[in-house]
Amino acid sequence: MSFYKYLFSPKLFKEYDGSKDVYEPGALEKYGDQLLAALNLMWSFGYYTSPLLITFLYRRGYLVADSVGTLAKFTTGIGLLVAVSLCMRGLGRSMNVVYVRFAECLENAKRHDRVPESKNQIRRYDFDFKHWPVDFTVTSSVQRAQVSRNKPFWISSLPCQIAAYLAIHTFGIRMIYPGSVKLLQHYIQPMLLQGRTKLMTEERGKRNKVKTSDGNEIDTVFIDNRNKSSNGRTLVFCSEGNAGFYEIGIMSTPIDLQYSVLGWNHPGFAGSSGSPYPDQDQNAVDAVMQFAITDLGFTPDNIILYGWSIGGYSTLYAASQYPDVKGVVLDATFDDVLQLAIPRMPEGLSNIVKIAIRDYVNLNNTELISQYNGPVMLIRRTEDEIICSEDNNLATNRGNFLLIHMLKFRFPNIFKADQENLAKDILGKPIEFMRDDSDELCLSLLMSYLTDNGNNGTSRSYPIEIGAEYSSEQRDSMAKFLLRKHLQDFKSTHCTPLPAEYFKSPWEIPNDTDFVFT
């Protein structure tokens, strides 16, 4: 391999050779990399503080014709420093036996990208994912069911619209998705590497790069337990939170239960390219779902979608596009991100916040959950400090509103105004899951209704019109039953890992043919 290629070859983190040690670069490579990393950090800092930096330079008189020579000398010096750093790094890599072996393996994989053995060879290494060959490319994207919005334009709102656009496209998207901030990723890189190493060595994970319809490249990992347990025949598709990564995220819970598990990182997170705007996130989750079905061989009815926090949006979007999935598990998620954003921002900025969210980051789970007819389980953290609009007030947990909205849509004749108020009262405190005497009756009524009213005895078609002739007491009883069947409480804060006993396949109204009363 020519010396030139070593100048721009990827950074190597680890060789999976049975040892726990990370790759140790030589002195030249190490110091060259450190210089380039420092320059990159300076560039990132300058980019994010550019308005202040430009103002400072202007006031000091550097942005005038007389200062061109000074600026030219400065940029030339930086350029020479970059060139020297690249040469140091390239020379160091070309002299390192481990790196040379890796570089040759990567070159071979790129030349023979359709040969499985070549791909398996590079999986022995952990390196900068930008250079990983693409394993799966989406050829067509699923058709989206988008809610149309009529946005009348008022000249008086133009300043707010401009401010909203600038806010979202600078710091706003990073406030909503802090995991996309490169400085944070640099800080937690050792933890990500450690988590990835555990997945690869202990769980025999397989890393893949999935290319989306909009050209982003998504970092995924697959744990195949199909030959280990009956749970392994079901794939749990994990969508992380706004600062979550599959390396250190929610995958551990279904892995402990011996499910097959597929994790992925949002666009702009760790090895995934792009930015976590809703359209890019939708394309990403669609691409990874197609990868799971086409390449990994799981049918939708053997896939459980599992989302935590803001990952609930990705999960529900996938459910709306793949309605035949086995079920959806939502942990510590919300109904509408706007309801969380408004209380956390100054009141004077509320109009700008509304425009920014609705026009550019409209993570509205209530719209999506109405487009999915399959079974759903919500897990609510009773001490959640993030998803509640008010601190220490369980009644303001936004998961409550998502659950009520879903049940109102699915059972409109059960959840009338009185039952909606009853549900809010019940959800204002930790819900009791003791079996109620009326449970068997409620279940029998639901099953009988489905049998007598088509649907082939299944609940995959909503809304269900049961309850039109019910008394208020009967509606109350059925409402309590449905709340218990769709919600689990977990006494915990937002970021505590979910214990395995709380992860269950979502409840669905059973068929007459496969249910026996006990």
PDB file of N, CA and C in Angstrom, residues 467-504:
ATOM      1  N   GLY A 467     -68.889  -0.420  23.520  1.00  0.00           N
ATOM      2  CA  GLY A 467     -69.197   0.442  24.655  1.00  0.00           C
ATOM      3  C   GLY A 467     -70.227   1.515  24.411  1.00  0.00           C
ATOM      4  N   ALA A 468     -70.799   1.569  23.211  1.00  0.00           N
ATOM      5  CA  ALA A 468     -71.753   2.640  22.918  1.00  0.00           C
ATOM      6  C   ALA A 468     -72.963   2.586  23.850  1.00  0.00           C
ATOM      7  N   GLU A 469     -73.345   1.369  24.245  1.00  0.00           N
ATOM      8  CA  GLU A 469     -74.538   1.217  25.086  1.00  0.00           C
ATOM      9  C   GLU A 469     -74.186   1.010  26.563  1.00  0.00           C
ATOM     10  N   TYR A 470     -72.910   1.151  26.916  1.00  0.00           N
ATOM     11  CA  TYR A 470     -72.482   0.898  28.296  1.00  0.00           C
ATOM     12  C   TYR A 470     -72.939   2.018  29.234  1.00  0.00           C
ATOM     13  N   SER A 471     -73.121   1.636  30.488  1.00  0.00           N
ATOM     14  CA  SER A 471     -73.343   2.641  31.528  1.00  0.00           C
ATOM     15  C   SER A 471     -72.009   3.268  31.906  1.00  0.00           C
ATOM     16  N   SER A 472     -72.064   4.348  32.663  1.00  0.00           N
ATOM     17  CA  SER A 472     -70.839   5.021  33.086  1.00  0.00           C
ATOM     18  C   SER A 472     -69.972   4.094  33.930  1.00  0.00           C
ATOM     19  N   GLU A 473     -70.608   3.274  34.778  1.00  0.00           N
ATOM     20  CA  GLU A 473     -69.845   2.349  35.620  1.00  0.00           C
ATOM     21  C   GLU A 473     -69.144   1.289  34.770  1.00  0.00           C
ATOM     22  N   GLN A 474     -69.821   0.803  33.742  1.00  0.00           N
ATOM     23  CA  GLN A 474     -69.205  -0.195  32.865  1.00  0.00           C
ATOM     24  C   GLN A 474     -68.024   0.409  32.095  1.00  0.00           C
ATOM     25  N   ARG A 475     -68.203   1.652  31.652  1.00  0.00           N
ATOM     26  CA  ARG A 475     -67.092   2.316  30.957  1.00  0.00           C
ATOM     27  C   ARG A 475     -65.909   2.510  31.906  1.00  0.00           C
ATOM     28  N   ASP A 476     -66.189   2.894  33.139  1.00  0.00           N
ATOM     29  CA  ASP A 476     -65.113   3.075  34.124  1.00  0.00           C
ATOM     30  C   ASP A 476     -64.339   1.778  34.320  1.00  0.00           C
ATOM     31  N   SER A 477     -65.069   0.693  34.451  1.00  0.00           N
ATOM     32  CA  SER A 477     -64.431  -0.605  34.669  1.00  0.00           C
ATOM     33  C   SER A 477     -63.566  -1.005  33.476  1.00  0.00           C
ATOM     34  N   MET A 478     -64.094  -0.809  32.273  1.00  0.00           N
ATOM     35  CA  MET A 478     -63.332  -1.152  31.073  1.00  0.00           C
ATOM     36  C   MET A 478     -62.129  -0.224  30.909  1.00  0.00           C
ATOM     37  N   ALA A 479     -62.287   1.053  31.238  1.00  0.00           N
ATOM     38  CA  ALA A 479     -61.177   2.008  31.126  1.00  0.00           C
ATOM     39  C   ALA A 479     -60.031   1.614  32.052  1.00  0.00           C
ATOM     40  N   LYS A 480     -60.353   1.237  33.280  1.00  0.00           N
ATOM     41  CA  LYS A 480     -59.316   0.807  34.223  1.00  0.00           C
ATOM     42  C   LYS A 480     -58.602  -0.443  33.710  1.00  0.00           C
ATOM     43  N   PHE A 481     -59.381  -1.365  33.168  1.00  0.00           N
ATOM     44  CA  PHE A 481     -58.795  -2.596  32.626  1.00  0.00           C
ATOM     45  C   PHE A 481     -57.817  -2.283  31.494  1.00  0.00           C
ATOM     46  N   LEU A 482     -58.219  -1.418  30.578  1.00  0.00           N
ATOM     47  CA  LEU A 482     -57.363  -1.089  29.435  1.00  0.00           C
ATOM     48  C   LEU A 482     -56.119  -0.319  29.867  1.00  0.00           C
ATOM     49  N   LEU A 483     -56.246   0.535  30.865  1.00  0.00           N
ATOM     50  CA  LEU A 483     -55.070   1.236  31.383  1.00  0.00           C
ATOM     51  C   LEU A 483     -54.058   0.245  31.945  1.00  0.00           C
ATOM     52  N   ARG A 484     -54.553  -0.725  32.704  1.00  0.00           N
ATOM     53  CA  ARG A 484     -53.643  -1.705  33.304  1.00  0.00           C
ATOM     54  C   ARG A 484     -52.961  -2.560  32.247  1.00  0.00           C
ATOM     55  N   LYS A 485     -53.651  -2.834  31.157  1.00  0.00           N
ATOM     56  CA  LYS A 485     -53.094  -3.704  30.124  1.00  0.00           C
ATOM     57  C   LYS A 485     -52.075  -2.994  29.227  1.00  0.00           C
ATOM     58  N   HIS A 486     -52.088  -1.678  29.225  1.00  0.00           N
ATOM     59  CA  HIS A 486     -51.207  -0.942  28.308  1.00  0.00           C
ATOM     60  C   HIS A 486     -50.106  -0.164  29.018  1.00  0.00           C
ATOM     61  N   LEU A 487     -50.015  -0.272  30.338  1.00  0.00           N
ATOM     62  CA  LEU A 487     -49.040   0.536  31.071  1.00  0.00           C
ATOM     63  C   LEU A 487     -48.371  -0.276  32.172  1.00  0.00           C
ATOM     64  N   GLN A 488     -47.060  -0.080  32.287  1.00  0.00           N
ATOM     65  CA  GLN A 488     -46.300  -0.595  33.423  1.00  0.00           C
ATOM     66  C   GLN A 488     -45.602   0.574  34.098  1.00  0.00           C
ATOM     67  N   ASP A 489     -45.622   0.589  35.410  1.00  0.00           N
ATOM     68  CA  ASP A 489     -44.877   1.597  36.162  1.00  0.00           C
ATOM     69  C   ASP A 489     -43.560   1.012  36.644  1.00  0.00           C
ATOM     70  N   PHE A 490     -42.517   1.818  36.533  1.00  0.00           N
ATOM     71  CA  PHE A 490     -41.186   1.437  37.001  1.00  0.00           C
ATOM     72  C   PHE A 490     -40.696   2.551  37.919  1.00  0.00           C
ATOM     73  N   LYS A 491     -40.492   2.228  39.178  1.00  0.00           N
ATOM     74  CA  LYS A 491     -40.065   3.228  40.164  1.00  0.00           C
ATOM     75  C   LYS A 491     -38.599   3.575  39.905  1.00  0.00           C
ATOM     76  N   SER A 492     -38.400   4.628  39.121  1.00  0.00           N
ATOM     77  CA  SER A 492     -37.050   4.948  38.676  1.00  0.00           C
ATOM     78  C   SER A 492     -37.016   6.343  38.063  1.00  0.00           C
ATOM     79  N   THR A 493     -35.800   6.862  37.921  1.00  0.00           N
ATOM     80  CA  THR A 493     -35.586   8.100  37.177  1.00  0.00           C
ATOM     81  C   THR A 493     -35.445   7.783  35.690  1.00  0.00           C
ATOM     82  N   HIS A 494     -35.199   8.812  34.898  1.00  0.00           N
ATOM     83  CA  HIS A 494     -35.281   8.682  33.443  1.00  0.00           C
ATOM     84  C   HIS A 494     -34.213   7.765  32.851  1.00  0.00           C
ATOM     85  N   CYS A 495     -32.997   7.841  33.373  1.00  0.00           N
ATOM     86  CA  CYS A 495     -31.868   7.192  32.697  1.00  0.00           C
ATOM     87  C   CYS A 495     -31.457   5.847  33.288  1.00  0.00           C
ATOM     88  N   THR A 496     -32.172   5.359  34.280  1.00  0.00           N
ATOM     89  CA  THR A 496     -31.828   4.062  34.866  1.00  0.00           C
ATOM     90  C   THR A 496     -32.082   2.945  33.856  1.00  0.00           C
ATOM     91  N   PRO A 497     -31.128   2.032  33.668  1.00  0.00           N
ATOM     92  CA  PRO A 497     -31.369   0.902  32.749  1.00  0.00           C
ATOM     93  C   PRO A 497     -32.615   0.121  33.158  1.00  0.00           C
ATOM     94  N   LEU A 498     -33.379  -0.303  32.178  1.00  0.00           N
ATOM     95  CA  LEU A 498     -34.626  -1.018  32.445  1.00  0.00           C
ATOM     96  C   LEU A 498     -34.323  -2.463  32.834  1.00  0.00           C
ATOM     97  N   PRO A 499     -34.763  -2.900  34.020  1.00  0.00           N
ATOM     98  CA  PRO A 499     -34.568  -4.309  34.395  1.00  0.00           C
ATOM     99  C   PRO A 499     -35.310  -5.240  33.439  1.00  0.00           C
ATOM    100  N   ALA A 500     -34.768  -6.424  33.264  1.00  0.00           N
ATOM    101  CA  ALA A 500     -35.315  -7.362  32.280  1.00  0.00           C
ATOM    102  C   ALA A 500     -36.765  -7.726  32.566  1.00  0.00           C
ATOM    103  N   GLU A 501     -37.154  -7.771  33.850  1.00  0.00           N
ATOM    104  CA  GLU A 501     -38.517  -8.204  34.166  1.00  0.00           C
ATOM    105  C   GLU A 501     -39.582  -7.217  33.704  1.00  0.00           C
ATOM    106  N   TYR A 502     -39.186  -5.997  33.367  1.00  0.00           N
ATOM    107  CA  TYR A 502     -40.155  -5.005  32.895  1.00  0.00           C
ATOM    108  C   TYR A 502     -40.346  -5.050  31.381  1.00  0.00           C
ATOM    109  N   PHE A 503     -39.480  -5.768  30.697  1.00  0.00           N
ATOM    110  CA  PHE A 503     -39.612  -5.838  29.239  1.00  0.00           C
ATOM    111  C   PHE A 503     -40.465  -7.053  28.887  1.00  0.00           C
ATOM    112  N   LYS A 504     -41.665  -6.783  28.424  1.00  0.00           N
ATOM    113  CA  LYS A 504     -42.604  -7.850  28.081  1.00  0.00           C
ATOM    114  C   LYS A 504     -43.219  -7.572  26.717  1.00  0.00           C
TER     115      LYS A 504
END
